[in-house]
mmCIF file of C-alpha atoms in Angstrom:
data_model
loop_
_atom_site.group_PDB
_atom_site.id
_atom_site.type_symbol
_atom_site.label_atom_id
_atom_site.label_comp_id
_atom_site.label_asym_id
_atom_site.label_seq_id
_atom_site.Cartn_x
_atom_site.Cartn_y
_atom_site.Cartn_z
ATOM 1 C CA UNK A 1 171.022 171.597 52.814
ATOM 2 C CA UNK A 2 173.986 169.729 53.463
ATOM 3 C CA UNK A 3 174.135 170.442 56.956
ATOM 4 C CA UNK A 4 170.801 169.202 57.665
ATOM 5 C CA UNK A 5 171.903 165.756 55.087
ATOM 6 C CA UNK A 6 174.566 165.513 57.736
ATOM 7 C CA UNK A 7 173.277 166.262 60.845
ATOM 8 C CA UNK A 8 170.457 163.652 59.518
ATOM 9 C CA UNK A 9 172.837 161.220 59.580
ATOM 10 C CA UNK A 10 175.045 161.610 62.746
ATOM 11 C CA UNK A 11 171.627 161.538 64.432
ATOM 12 C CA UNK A 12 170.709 158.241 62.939
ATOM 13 C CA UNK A 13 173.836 156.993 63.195
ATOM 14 C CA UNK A 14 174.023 157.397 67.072
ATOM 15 C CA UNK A 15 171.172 155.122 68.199
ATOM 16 C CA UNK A 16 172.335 152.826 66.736
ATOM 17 C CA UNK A 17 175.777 152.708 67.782
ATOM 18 C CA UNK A 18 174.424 153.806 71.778
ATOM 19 C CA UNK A 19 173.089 149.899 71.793
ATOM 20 C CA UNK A 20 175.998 149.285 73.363
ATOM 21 C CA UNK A 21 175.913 146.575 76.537
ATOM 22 C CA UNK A 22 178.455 145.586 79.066
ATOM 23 C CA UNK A 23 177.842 142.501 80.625
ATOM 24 C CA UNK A 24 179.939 141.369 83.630
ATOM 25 C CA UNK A 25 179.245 137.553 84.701
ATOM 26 C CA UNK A 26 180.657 135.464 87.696
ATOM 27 C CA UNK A 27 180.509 131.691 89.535
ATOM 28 C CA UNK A 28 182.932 129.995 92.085
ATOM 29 C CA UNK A 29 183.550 126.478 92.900
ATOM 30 C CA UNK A 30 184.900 125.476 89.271
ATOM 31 C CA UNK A 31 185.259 122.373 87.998
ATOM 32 C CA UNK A 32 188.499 121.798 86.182
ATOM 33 C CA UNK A 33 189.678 118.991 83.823
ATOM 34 C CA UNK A 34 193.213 119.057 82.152
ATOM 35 C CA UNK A 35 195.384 116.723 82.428
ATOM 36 C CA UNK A 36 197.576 117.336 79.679
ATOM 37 C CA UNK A 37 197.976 120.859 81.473
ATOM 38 C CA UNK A 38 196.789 122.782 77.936
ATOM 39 C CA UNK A 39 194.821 125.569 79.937
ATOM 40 C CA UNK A 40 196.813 128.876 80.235
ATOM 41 C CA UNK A 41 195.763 128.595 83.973
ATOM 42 C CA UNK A 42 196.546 126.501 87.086
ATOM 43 C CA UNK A 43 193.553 124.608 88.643
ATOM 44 C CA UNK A 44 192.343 127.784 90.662
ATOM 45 C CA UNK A 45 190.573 125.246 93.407
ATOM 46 C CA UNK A 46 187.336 124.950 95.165
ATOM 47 C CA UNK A 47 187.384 128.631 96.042
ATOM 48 C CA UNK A 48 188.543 129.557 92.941
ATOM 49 C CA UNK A 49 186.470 131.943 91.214
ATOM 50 C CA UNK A 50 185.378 133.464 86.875
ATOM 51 C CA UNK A 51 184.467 136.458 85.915
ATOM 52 C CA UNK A 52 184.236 137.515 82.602
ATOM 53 C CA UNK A 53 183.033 140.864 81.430
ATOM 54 C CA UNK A 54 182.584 141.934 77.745
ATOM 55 C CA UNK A 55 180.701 144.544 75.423
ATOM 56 C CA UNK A 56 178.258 144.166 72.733
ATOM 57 C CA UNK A 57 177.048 146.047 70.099
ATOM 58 C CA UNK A 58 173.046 145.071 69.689
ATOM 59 C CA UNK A 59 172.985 146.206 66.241
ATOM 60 C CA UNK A 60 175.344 143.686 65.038
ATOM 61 C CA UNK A 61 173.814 141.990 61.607
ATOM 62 C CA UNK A 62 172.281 138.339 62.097
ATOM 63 C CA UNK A 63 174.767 136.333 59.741
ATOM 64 C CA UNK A 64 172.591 133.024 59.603
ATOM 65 C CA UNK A 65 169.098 133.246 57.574
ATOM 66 C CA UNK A 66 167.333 130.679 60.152
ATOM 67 C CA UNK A 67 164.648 132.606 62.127
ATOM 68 C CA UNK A 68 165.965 130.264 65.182
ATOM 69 C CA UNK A 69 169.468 130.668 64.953
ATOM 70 C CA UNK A 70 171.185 133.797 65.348
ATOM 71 C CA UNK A 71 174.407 134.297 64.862
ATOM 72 C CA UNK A 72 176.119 137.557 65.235
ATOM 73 C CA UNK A 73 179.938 137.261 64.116
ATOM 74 C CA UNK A 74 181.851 140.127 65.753
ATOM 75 C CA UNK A 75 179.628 141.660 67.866
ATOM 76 C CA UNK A 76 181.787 141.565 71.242
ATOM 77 C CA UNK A 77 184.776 143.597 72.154
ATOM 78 C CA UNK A 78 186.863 143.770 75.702
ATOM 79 C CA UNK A 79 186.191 140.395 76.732
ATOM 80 C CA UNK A 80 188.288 139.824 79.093
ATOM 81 C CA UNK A 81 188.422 136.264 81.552
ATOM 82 C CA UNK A 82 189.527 136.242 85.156
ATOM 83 C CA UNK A 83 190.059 132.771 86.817
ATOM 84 C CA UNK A 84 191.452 133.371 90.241
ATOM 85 C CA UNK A 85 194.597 135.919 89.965
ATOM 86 C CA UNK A 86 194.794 135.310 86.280
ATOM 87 C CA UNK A 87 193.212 137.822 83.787
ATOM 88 C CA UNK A 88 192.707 136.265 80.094
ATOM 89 C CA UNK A 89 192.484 138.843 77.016
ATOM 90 C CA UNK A 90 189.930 137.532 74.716
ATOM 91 C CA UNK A 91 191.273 135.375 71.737
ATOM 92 C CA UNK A 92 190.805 136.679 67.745
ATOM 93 C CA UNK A 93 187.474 135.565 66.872
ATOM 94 C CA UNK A 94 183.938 136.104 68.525
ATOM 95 C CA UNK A 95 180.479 135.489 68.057
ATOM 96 C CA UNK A 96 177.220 135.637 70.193
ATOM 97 C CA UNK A 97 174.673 132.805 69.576
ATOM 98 C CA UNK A 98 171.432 132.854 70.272
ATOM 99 C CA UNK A 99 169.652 129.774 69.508
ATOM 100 C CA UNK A 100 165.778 129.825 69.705
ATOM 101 C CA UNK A 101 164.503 125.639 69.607
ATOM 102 C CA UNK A 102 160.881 126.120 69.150
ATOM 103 C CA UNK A 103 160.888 122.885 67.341
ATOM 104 C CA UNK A 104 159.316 119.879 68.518
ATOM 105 C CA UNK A 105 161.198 117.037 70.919
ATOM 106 C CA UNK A 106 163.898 118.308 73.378
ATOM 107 C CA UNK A 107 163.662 122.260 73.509
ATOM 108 C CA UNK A 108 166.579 123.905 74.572
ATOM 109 C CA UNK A 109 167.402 127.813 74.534
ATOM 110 C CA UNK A 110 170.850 129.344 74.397
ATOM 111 C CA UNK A 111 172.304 132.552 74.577
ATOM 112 C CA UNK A 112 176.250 132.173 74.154
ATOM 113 C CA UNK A 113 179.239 134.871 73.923
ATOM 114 C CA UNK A 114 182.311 133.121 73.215
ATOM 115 C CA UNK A 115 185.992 134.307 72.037
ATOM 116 C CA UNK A 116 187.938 131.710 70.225
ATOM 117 C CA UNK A 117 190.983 130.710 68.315
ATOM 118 C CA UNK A 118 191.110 127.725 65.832
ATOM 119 C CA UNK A 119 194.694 126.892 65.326
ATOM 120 C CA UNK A 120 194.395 124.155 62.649
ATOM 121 C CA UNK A 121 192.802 121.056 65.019
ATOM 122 C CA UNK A 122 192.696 122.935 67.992
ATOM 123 C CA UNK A 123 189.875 125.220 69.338
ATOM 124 C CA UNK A 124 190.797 127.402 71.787
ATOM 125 C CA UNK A 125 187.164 129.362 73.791
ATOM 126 C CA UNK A 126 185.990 131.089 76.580
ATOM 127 C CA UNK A 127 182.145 131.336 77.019
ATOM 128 C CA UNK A 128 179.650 132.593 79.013
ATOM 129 C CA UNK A 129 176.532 130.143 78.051
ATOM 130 C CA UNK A 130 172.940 130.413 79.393
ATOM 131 C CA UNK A 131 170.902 127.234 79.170
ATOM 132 C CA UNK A 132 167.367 126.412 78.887
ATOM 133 C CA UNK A 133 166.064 123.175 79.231
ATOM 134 C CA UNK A 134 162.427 124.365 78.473
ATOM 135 C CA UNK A 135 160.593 126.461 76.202
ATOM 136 C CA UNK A 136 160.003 130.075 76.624
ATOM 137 C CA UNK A 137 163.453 131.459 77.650
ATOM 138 C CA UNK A 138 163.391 133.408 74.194
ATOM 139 C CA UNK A 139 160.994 133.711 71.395
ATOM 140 C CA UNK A 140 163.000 134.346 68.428
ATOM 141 C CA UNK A 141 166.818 134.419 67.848
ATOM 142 C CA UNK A 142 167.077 138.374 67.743
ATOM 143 C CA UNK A 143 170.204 139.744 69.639
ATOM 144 C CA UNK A 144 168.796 140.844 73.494
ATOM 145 C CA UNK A 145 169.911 141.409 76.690
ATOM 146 C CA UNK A 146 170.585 138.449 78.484
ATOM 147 C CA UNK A 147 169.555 138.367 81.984
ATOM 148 C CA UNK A 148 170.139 135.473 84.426
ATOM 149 C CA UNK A 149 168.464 133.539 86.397
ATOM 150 C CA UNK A 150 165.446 134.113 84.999
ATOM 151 C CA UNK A 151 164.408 132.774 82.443
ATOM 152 C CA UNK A 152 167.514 130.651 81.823
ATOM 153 C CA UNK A 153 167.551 127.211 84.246
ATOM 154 C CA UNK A 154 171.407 127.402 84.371
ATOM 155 C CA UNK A 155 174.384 129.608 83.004
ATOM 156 C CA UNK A 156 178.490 128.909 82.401
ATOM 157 C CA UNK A 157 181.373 130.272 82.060
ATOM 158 C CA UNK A 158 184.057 128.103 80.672
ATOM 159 C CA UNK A 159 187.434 127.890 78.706
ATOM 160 C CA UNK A 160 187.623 125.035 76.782
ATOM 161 C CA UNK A 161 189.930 123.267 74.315
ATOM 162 C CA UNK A 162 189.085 121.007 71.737
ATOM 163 C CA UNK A 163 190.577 118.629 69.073
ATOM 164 C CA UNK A 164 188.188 118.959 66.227
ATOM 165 C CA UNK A 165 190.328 117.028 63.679
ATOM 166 C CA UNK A 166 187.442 114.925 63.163
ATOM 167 C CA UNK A 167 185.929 116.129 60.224
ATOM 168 C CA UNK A 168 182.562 114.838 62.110
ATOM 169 C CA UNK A 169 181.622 117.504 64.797
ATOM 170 C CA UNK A 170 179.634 114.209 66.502
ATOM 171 C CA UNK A 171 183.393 113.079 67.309
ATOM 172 C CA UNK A 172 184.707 116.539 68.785
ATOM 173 C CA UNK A 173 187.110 115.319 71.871
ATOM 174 C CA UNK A 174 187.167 117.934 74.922
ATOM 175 C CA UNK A 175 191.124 118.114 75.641
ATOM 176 C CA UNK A 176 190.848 120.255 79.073
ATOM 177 C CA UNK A 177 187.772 122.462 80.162
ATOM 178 C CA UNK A 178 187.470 124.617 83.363
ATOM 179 C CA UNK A 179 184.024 126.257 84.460
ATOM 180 C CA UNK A 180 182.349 127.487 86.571
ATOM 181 C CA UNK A 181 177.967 127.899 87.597
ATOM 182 C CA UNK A 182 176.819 131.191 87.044
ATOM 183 C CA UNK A 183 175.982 133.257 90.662
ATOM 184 C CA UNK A 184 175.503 136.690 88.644
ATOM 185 C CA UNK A 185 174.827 138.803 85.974
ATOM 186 C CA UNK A 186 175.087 142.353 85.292
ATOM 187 C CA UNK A 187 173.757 144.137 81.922
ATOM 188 C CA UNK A 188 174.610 147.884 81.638
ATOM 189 C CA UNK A 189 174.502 150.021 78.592
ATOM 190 C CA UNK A 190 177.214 151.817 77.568
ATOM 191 C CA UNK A 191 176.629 155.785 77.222
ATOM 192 C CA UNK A 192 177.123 157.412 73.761
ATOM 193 C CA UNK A 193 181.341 158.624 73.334
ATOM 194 C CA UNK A 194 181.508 162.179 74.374
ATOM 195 C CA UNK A 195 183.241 162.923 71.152
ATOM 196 C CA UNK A 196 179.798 161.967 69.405
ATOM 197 C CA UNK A 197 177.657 163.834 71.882
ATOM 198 C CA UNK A 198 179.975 167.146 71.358
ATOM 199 C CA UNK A 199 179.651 166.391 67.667
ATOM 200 C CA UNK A 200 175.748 166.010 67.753
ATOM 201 C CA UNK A 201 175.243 169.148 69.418
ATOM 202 C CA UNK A 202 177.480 171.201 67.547
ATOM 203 C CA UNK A 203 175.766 169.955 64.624
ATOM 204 C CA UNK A 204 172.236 170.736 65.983
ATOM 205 C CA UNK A 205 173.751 174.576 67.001
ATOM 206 C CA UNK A 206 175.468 174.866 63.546
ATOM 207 C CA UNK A 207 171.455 173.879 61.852
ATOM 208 C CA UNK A 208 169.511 176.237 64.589
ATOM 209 C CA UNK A 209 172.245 179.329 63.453
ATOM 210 C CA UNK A 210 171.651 178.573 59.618
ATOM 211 C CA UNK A 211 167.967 178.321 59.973
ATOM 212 C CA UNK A 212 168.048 181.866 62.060
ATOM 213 C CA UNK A 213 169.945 183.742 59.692
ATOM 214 C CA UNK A 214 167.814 182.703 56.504
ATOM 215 C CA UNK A 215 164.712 183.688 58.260
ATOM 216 C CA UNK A 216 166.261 187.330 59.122
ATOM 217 C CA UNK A 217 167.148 187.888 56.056
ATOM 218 C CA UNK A 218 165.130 190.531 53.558
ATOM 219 C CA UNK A 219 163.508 188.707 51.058
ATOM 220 C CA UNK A 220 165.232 191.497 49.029
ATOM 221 C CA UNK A 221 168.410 190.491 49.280
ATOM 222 C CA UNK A 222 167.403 186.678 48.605
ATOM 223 C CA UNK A 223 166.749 188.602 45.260
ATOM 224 C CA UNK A 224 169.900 190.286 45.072
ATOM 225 C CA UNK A 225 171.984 187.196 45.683
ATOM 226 C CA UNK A 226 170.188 185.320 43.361
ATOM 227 C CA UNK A 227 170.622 188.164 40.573
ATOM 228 C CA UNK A 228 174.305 187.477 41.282
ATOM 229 C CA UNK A 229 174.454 184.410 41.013
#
């Protein structure tokens, strides 16, 4: 029986864990803004060129209660940031937003991954963002696969920094930001670890050999071991 508990939940844990996306995003022609030269980059140009890549796990828990606001605190790992010949390694904190305005007024959808680093005043991010200006893009703030262009009317990818001293959000002041227009998007899913896959089916052998050695066995000596016991 407790084979079967376990192999019960190996299988139910792999499913869930296989949700696994890489996404791999990129734009040219940036725009760049730092003049106090804060960026941990040189102004890569007109022909510069972002790409940031990054996985997700889609079963990551929705931290905020509002049906139109999802907010899923650590769901990212190996983000990584490449602006020109410069490769960026993602900074301590993450989170992938997903905001669904179904509300009435100005309706805008977002779907955000962003790395970041608040050092007392200072937030540190880079972001890929995917904007819409209209309803539809999404219909509820679960964690998806985003896809680009459609149904988004633009997409980012920035690194920003910001002074957020101001205790006000409203009052926020953009120290430097470099970004880019999205051109592409990629969205592959990431195959199940081979160590879980061995695991499984060693598992699934191990129930299949039980289960064919209690059915040859005499109902006699069920009897027998039983009287032993």
């Amino acid at each position: 029986m407790r084979y079967a508990i376990l192999l019960s939940l190996v299988l139910a844990w792999c499913p869930v864990h296989a949700a696994t996306f890489l996404v791999v995003a990129s734009g040219d022609a940036p725009s760049h803004t730092d003049p106090m030269g804060l960026l941990p980059f040189s102004d890569p140009g007109p022909g510069g060129s972002f790409t940031i890549s990054f996985t997700y796990d889609s079963s990551t828990p929705d931290g905020n209660a509002d049906p139109n606001f999802g907010l899923y605190a650590g769901a990212i790992s190996n983000m990584s940031l490449s602006v020109g010949e410069t490769t960026l390694s993602a900074l301590p904190q993450n989170d992938i937003r997903v905001l669904n305005d179904s509300g009435s007024g100005t309706v805008v959808d977002i779907w955000a991954a962003s790395s970041f680093l608040d050092n007392g005043a200072l937030h540190s991010e880079m972001s890929l963002a995917l904007i819409s200006s209209g309803a539809g893009a999404i219909q509820t703030d679960a964690l998806g696969e985003p896809a680009f262009p459609v149904p988004w009317n633009s997409g980012f990818i920035f690194y920003e920094l910001q002074d957020r001293s101001d205790p006000d959000f409203r009052n926020w002041k953009v120290l430097a930001i470099s970004q880019v227009q999205l051109n592409n998007l990629t969205v592959t899913t990431v195959p199940l670890p081979p160590t879980w896959l061995l695991l499984t089916t060693g598992l699934v052998a191990l129930a299949r050999s039980r289960l064919k050695g209690r059915q040859a066995r005499p109902a006699n000596s069920r009897i027998v071991l039983n009287n032993l016991g």
